[in-house]
Tab-separated table of C-alpha atoms in Angstrom:
chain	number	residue	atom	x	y	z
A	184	UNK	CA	50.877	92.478	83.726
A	185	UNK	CA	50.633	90.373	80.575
A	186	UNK	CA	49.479	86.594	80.189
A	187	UNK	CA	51.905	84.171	82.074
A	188	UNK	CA	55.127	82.353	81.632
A	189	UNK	CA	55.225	78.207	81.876
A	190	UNK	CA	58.353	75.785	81.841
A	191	UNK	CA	58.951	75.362	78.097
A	192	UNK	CA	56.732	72.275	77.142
A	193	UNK	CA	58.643	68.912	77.225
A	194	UNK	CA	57.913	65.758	77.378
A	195	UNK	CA	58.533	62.915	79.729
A	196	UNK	CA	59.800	59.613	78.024
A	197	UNK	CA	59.913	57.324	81.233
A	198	UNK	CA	60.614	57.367	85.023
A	199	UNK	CA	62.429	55.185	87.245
A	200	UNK	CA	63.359	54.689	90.791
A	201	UNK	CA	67.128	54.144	90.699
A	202	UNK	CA	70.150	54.285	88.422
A	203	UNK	CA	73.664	54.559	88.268
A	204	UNK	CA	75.274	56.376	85.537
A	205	UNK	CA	76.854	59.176	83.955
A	206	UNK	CA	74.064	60.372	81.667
A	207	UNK	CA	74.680	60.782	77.934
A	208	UNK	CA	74.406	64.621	77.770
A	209	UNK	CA	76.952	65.155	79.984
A	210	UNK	CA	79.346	63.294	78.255
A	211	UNK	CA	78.972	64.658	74.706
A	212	UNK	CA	79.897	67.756	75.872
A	213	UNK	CA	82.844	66.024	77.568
A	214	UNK	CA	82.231	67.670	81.570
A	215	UNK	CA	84.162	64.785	83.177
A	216	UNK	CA	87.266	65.406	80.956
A	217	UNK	CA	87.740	68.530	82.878
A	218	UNK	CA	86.857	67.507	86.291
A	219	UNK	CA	90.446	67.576	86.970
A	220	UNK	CA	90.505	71.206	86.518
A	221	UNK	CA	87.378	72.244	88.386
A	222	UNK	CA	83.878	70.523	89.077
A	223	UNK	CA	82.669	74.079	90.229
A	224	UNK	CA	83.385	74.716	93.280
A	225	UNK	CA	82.851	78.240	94.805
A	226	UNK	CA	80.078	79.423	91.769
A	227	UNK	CA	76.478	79.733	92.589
A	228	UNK	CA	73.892	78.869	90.031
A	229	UNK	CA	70.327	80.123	90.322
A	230	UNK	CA	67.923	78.171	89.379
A	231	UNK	CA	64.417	79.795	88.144
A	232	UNK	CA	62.056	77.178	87.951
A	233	UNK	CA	59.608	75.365	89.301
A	234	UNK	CA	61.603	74.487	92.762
A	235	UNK	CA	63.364	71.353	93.477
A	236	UNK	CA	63.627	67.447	95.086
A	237	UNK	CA	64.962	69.512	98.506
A	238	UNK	CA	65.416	65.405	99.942
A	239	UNK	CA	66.919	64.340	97.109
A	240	UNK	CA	70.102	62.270	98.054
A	241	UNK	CA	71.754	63.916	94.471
A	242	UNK	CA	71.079	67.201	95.199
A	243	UNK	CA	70.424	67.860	98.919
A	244	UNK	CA	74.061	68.866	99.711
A	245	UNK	CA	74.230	71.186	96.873
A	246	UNK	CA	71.375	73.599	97.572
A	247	UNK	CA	72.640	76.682	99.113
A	248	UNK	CA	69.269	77.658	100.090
A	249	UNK	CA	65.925	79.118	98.130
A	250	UNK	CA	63.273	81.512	97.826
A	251	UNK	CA	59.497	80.706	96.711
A	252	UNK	CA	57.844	83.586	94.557
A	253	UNK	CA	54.601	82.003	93.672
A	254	UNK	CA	51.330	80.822	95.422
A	255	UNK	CA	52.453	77.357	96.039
A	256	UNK	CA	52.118	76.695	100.001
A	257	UNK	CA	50.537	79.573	100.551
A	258	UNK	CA	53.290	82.243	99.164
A	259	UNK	CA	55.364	81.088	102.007
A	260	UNK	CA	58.753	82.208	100.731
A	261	UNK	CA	60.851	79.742	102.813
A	262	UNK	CA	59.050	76.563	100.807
A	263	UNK	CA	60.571	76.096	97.614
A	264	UNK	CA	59.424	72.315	97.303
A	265	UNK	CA	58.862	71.210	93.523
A	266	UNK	CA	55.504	69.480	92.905
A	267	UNK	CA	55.670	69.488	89.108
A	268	UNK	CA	59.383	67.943	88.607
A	269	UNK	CA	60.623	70.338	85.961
A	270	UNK	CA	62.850	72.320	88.129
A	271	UNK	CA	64.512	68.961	89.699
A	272	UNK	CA	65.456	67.411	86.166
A	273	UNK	CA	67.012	70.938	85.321
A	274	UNK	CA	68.942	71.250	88.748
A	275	UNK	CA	70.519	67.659	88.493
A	276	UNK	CA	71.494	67.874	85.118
A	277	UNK	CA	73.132	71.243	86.221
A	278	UNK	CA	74.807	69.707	89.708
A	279	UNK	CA	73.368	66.375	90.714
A	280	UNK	CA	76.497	64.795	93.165
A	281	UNK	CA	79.325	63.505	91.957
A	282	UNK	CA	79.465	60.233	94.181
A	283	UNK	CA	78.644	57.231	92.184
A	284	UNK	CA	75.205	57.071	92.851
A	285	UNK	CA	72.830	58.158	90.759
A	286	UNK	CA	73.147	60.551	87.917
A	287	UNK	CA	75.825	62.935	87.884
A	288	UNK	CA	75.534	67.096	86.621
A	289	UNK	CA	77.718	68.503	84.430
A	290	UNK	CA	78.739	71.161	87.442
A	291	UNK	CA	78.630	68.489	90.395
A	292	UNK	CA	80.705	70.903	93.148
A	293	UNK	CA	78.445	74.101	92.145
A	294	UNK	CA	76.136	75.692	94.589
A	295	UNK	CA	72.534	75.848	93.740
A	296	UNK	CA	70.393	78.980	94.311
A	297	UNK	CA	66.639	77.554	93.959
A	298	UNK	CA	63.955	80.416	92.813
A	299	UNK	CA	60.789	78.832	92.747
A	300	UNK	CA	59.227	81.625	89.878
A	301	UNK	CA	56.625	78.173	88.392
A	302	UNK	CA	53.865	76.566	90.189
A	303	UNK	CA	52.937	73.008	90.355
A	304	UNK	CA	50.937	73.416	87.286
A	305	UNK	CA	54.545	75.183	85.426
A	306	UNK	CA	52.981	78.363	84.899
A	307	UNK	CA	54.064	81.705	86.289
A	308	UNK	CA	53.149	85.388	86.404
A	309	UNK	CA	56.057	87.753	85.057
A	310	UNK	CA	56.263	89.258	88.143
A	311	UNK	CA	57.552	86.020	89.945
A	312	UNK	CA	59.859	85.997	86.901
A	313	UNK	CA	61.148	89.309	87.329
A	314	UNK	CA	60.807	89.574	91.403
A	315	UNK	CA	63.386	85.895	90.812
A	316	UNK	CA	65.852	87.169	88.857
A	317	UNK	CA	65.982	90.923	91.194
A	318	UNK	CA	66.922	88.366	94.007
A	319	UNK	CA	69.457	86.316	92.240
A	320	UNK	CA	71.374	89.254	91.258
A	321	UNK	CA	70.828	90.536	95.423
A	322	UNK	CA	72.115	87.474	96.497
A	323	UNK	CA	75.342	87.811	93.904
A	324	UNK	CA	75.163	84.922	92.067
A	325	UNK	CA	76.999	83.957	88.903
A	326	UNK	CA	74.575	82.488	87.315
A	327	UNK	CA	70.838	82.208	86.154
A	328	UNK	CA	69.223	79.835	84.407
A	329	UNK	CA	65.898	79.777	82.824
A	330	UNK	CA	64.085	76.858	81.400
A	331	UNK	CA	60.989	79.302	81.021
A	332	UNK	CA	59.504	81.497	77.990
A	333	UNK	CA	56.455	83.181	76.840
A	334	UNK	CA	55.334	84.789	73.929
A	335	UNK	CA	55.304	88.182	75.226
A	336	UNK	CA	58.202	90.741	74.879
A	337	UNK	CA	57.522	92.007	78.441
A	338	UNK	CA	59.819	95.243	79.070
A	339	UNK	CA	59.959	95.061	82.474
A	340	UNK	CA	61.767	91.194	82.409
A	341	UNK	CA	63.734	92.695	79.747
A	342	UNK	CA	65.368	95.659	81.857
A	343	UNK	CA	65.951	92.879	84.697
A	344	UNK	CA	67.781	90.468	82.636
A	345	UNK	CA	70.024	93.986	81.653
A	346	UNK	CA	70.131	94.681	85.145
A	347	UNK	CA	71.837	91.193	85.885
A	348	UNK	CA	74.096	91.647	83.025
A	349	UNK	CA	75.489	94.623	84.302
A	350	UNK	CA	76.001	92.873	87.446
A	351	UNK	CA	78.131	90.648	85.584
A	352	UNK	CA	75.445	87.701	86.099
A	353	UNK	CA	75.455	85.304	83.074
A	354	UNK	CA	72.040	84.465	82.181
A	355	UNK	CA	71.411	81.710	80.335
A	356	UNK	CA	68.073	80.410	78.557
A	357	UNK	CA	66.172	78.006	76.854
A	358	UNK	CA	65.292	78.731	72.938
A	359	UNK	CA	61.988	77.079	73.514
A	360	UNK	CA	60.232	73.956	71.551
A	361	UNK	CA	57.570	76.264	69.407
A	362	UNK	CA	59.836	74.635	66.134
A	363	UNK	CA	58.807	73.161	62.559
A	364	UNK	CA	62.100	72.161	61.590
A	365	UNK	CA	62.003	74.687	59.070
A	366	UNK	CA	65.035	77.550	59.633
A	367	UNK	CA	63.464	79.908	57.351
A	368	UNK	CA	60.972	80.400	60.127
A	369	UNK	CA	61.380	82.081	63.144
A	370	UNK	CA	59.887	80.967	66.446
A	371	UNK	CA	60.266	83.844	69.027
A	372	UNK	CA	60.268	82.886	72.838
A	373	UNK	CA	60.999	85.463	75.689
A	374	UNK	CA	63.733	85.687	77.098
A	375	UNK	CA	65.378	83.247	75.110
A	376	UNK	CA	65.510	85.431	71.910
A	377	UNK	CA	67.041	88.465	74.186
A	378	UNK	CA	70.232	88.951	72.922
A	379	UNK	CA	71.821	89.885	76.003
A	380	UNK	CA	71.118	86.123	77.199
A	381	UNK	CA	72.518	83.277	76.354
A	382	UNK	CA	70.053	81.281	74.111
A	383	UNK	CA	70.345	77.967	74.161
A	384	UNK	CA	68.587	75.303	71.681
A	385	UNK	CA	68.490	71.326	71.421
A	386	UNK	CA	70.135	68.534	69.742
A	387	UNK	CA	69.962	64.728	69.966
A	388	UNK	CA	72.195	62.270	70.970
A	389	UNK	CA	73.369	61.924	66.978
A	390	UNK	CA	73.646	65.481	66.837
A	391	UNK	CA	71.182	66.131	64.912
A	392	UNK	CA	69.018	69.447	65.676
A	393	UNK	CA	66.189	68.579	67.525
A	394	UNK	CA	62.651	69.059	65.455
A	395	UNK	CA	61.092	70.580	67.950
A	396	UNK	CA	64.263	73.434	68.728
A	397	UNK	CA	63.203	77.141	67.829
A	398	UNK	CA	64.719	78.510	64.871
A	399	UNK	CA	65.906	82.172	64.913
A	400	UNK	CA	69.161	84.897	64.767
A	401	UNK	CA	69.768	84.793	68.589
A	402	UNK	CA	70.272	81.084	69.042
A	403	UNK	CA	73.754	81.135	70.500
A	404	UNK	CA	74.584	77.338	70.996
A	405	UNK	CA	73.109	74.120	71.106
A	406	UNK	CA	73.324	71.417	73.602
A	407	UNK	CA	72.009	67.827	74.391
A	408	UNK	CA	68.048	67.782	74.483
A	409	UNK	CA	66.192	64.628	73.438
A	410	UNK	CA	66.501	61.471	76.082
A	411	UNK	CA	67.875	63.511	79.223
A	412	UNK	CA	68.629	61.704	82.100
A	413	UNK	CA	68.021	63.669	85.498
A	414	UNK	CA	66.796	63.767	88.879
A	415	UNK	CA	63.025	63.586	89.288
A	416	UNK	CA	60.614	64.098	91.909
A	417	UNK	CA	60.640	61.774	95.382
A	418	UNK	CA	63.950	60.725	94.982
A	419	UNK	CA	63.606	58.973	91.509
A	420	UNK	CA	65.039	59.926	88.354
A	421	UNK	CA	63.496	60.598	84.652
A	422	UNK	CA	64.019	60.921	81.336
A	423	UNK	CA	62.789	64.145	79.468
A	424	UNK	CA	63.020	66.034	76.448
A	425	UNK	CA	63.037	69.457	75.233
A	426	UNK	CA	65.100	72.819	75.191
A	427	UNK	CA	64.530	73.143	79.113
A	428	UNK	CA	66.800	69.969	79.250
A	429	UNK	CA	69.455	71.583	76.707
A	430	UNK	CA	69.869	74.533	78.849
A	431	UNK	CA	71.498	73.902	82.327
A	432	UNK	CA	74.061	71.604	80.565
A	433	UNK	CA	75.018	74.795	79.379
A	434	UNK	CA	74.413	76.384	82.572
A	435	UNK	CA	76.786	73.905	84.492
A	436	UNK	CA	79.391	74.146	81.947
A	437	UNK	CA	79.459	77.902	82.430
A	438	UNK	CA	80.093	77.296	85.690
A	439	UNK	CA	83.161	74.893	84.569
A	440	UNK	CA	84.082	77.825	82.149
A	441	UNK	CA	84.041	80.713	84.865
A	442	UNK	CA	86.312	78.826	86.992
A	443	UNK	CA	88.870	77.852	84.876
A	444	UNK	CA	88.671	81.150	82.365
A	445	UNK	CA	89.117	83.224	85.841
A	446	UNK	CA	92.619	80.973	86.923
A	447	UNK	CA	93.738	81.502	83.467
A	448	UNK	CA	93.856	84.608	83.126
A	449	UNK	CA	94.144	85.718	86.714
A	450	UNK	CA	91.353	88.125	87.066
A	451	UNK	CA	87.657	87.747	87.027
A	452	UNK	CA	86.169	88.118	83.355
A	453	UNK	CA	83.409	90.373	82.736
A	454	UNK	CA	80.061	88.415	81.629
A	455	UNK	CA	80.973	89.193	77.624
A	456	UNK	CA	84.467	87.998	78.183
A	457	UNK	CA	83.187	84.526	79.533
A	458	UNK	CA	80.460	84.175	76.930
A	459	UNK	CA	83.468	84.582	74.283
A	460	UNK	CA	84.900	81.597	76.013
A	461	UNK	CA	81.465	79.763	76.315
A	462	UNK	CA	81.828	79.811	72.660
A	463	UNK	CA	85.020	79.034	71.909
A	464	UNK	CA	84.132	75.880	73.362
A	465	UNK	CA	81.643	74.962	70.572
A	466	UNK	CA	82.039	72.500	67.674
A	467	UNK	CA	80.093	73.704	63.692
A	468	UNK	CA	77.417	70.939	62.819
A	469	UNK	CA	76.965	71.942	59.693
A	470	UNK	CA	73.427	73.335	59.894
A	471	UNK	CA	71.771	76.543	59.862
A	472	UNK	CA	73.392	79.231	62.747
A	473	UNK	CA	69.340	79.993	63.291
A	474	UNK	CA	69.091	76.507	64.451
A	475	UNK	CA	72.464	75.716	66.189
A	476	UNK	CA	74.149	79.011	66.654
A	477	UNK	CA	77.336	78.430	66.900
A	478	UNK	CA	77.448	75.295	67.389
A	479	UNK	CA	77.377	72.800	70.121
A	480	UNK	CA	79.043	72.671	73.272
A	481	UNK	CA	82.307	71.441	73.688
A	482	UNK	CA	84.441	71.274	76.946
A	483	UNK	CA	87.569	70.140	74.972
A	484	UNK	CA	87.694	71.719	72.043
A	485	UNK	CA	91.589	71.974	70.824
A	486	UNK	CA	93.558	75.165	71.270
A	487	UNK	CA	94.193	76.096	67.902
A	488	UNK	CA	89.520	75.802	67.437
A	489	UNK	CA	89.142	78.050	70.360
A	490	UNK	CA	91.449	80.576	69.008
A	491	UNK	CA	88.966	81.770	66.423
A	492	UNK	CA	85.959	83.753	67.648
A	493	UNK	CA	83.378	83.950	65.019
A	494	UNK	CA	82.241	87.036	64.086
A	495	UNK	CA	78.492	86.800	66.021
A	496	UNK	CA	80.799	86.537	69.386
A	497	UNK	CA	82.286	90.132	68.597
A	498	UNK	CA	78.972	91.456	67.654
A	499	UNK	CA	76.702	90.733	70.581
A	500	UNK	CA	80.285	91.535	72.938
A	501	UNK	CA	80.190	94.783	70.942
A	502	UNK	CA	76.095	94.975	71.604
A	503	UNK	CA	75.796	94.359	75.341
């Protein structure tokens, strides 16, 4: 089936052994103001990547348990062990303890579902892909996130991101770094440019859109990207950049989102109903919607802002 999927390329600025801090993404889009409210208890997030830190002191107690789909250790499906690192800085940015220690995720009470679908080397077949995201939606999770892509409009990934969807499964993805900086050019990365997912691209800590940040019409939001603090591989902690490390602070805040939306309004949304609230939460930046979308994420944004649903949230509620 098709040439391979790999973690979308990002690069590591430095690694360290220990720290203790709230990292910088996670309070632009202002998680800890609504800690009060909910830290995410009772969601599950699955993670498709390339496994995780299972010893990790930051993000042992939050693994609900795992499934391997590729060749690492043998196939063994029970050993979802990351050797690359990838799928550790995406799960602690995502959930990482909240216990002053460490780093902490934007989500630090969620559950983590890990689906190893990447090797050590961050590549993948679609098949792991697709075989990882059939699983997530059998063991009813809320949400999947993807810090993946490929060139390749596969159908068959296509039908089982629908399939999750219409499990009410909110899948969210990274836009990919293939950018020039130039938003009269597209960059296409599947399945970030899906419409039925939630695409998410990069910004840095000035909010400034990230040069490296695909550019196209299903970029839905934009979050944190350049400079990411996160859990790392034996126990340590690094900082990376890219759209991969945009994504689960978008992933965790959904999380934040599902729990509070659901209270709110008493019942649980459906998965369009909670992306219109993902993007009520979002802040303009003044640049092009086919490099920010919407905007970036916002935990606080005032009542009277999240009132007004832009016309792209009606459209892809009305598409899906």
């Amino acid at each position: 089936m098709k040439r391979g999927v790999r973690v979308i390329p990002y690069q590591v600025v430095n690694e360290v052994d220990a720290v203790n801090e709230v990292p910088k993404g996670v309070e632009i889009i202002k998680a800890a103001e609504i800690w009060e409210k909910t830290k995410g208890t009772g969601i599950t997030v699955a993670v498709l990547d390339t496994g995780v830190d299972t010893d990790h002191p930051d993000l042992k107690d939050r693994i609900a348990g795992g499934r391997n789909f590729t060749t690492d250790d043998r196939s063994n499906p029970d050993i979802y062990e990351d050797y690359n690192g990838h799928g550790t800085h995406v799960a602690g940015t995502i959930a990482a303890i909240d216990d002053g220690k460490g780093v902490v995720g934007v989500a630090p009470e969620v559950s983590l579902l890990i689906i190893k679908v990447l090797d050590k080397n961050g590549s993948g077949q679609y098949k792991w892909i697709i075989d990882g995201i059939n699983y997530a939606v059998e063991q009813k999770v809320d949400i999947i996130s993807m810090s993946l892509g490929g060139p390749e409009d596969v159908p068959e990934l296509h039908e089982a991101i629908k399939h999750a969807i219409k499990n009410n499964v909110l899948v969210v993805c990274a836009a990919g770094n293939d950018g020039d900086g130039d938003e009269e050019t597209d960059e296409l990365g599947y399945p970030g440019c899906y419409n039925e997912v939630i695409c998410v691209g990069a910004i840095d800590m000035e909010r400034n859109s990230s040069p490296f940040t695909n550019s196209n019409n299903e970029i839905d939001l934009v979050a944190p990207g350049e400079k990411i603090l996160s859990t790392y591989l034996n126990g340590k902690y690094a900082t990376l950049s890219g759209t991969s490390m945009a994504t689960p602070h978008v992933s965790g805040a959904m999380a934040l989102i599902k729990v509070i939306a659901n209270k709110s309004f008493g019942r649980n949304l459906t998965e369009p109903e909670l992306y219109a609230q993902l993007i009520k939460r979002t802040i303009p930046l003044g640049s092009s919607p086919k490099l920010v979308g919407n905007g970036l994420l916002y935990l606080t944004v005032p009542d009277y802002l999240a009132e007004l649903v832009d016309e792209k949230v009606l459209n892809k509620i009305m598409s899906i």
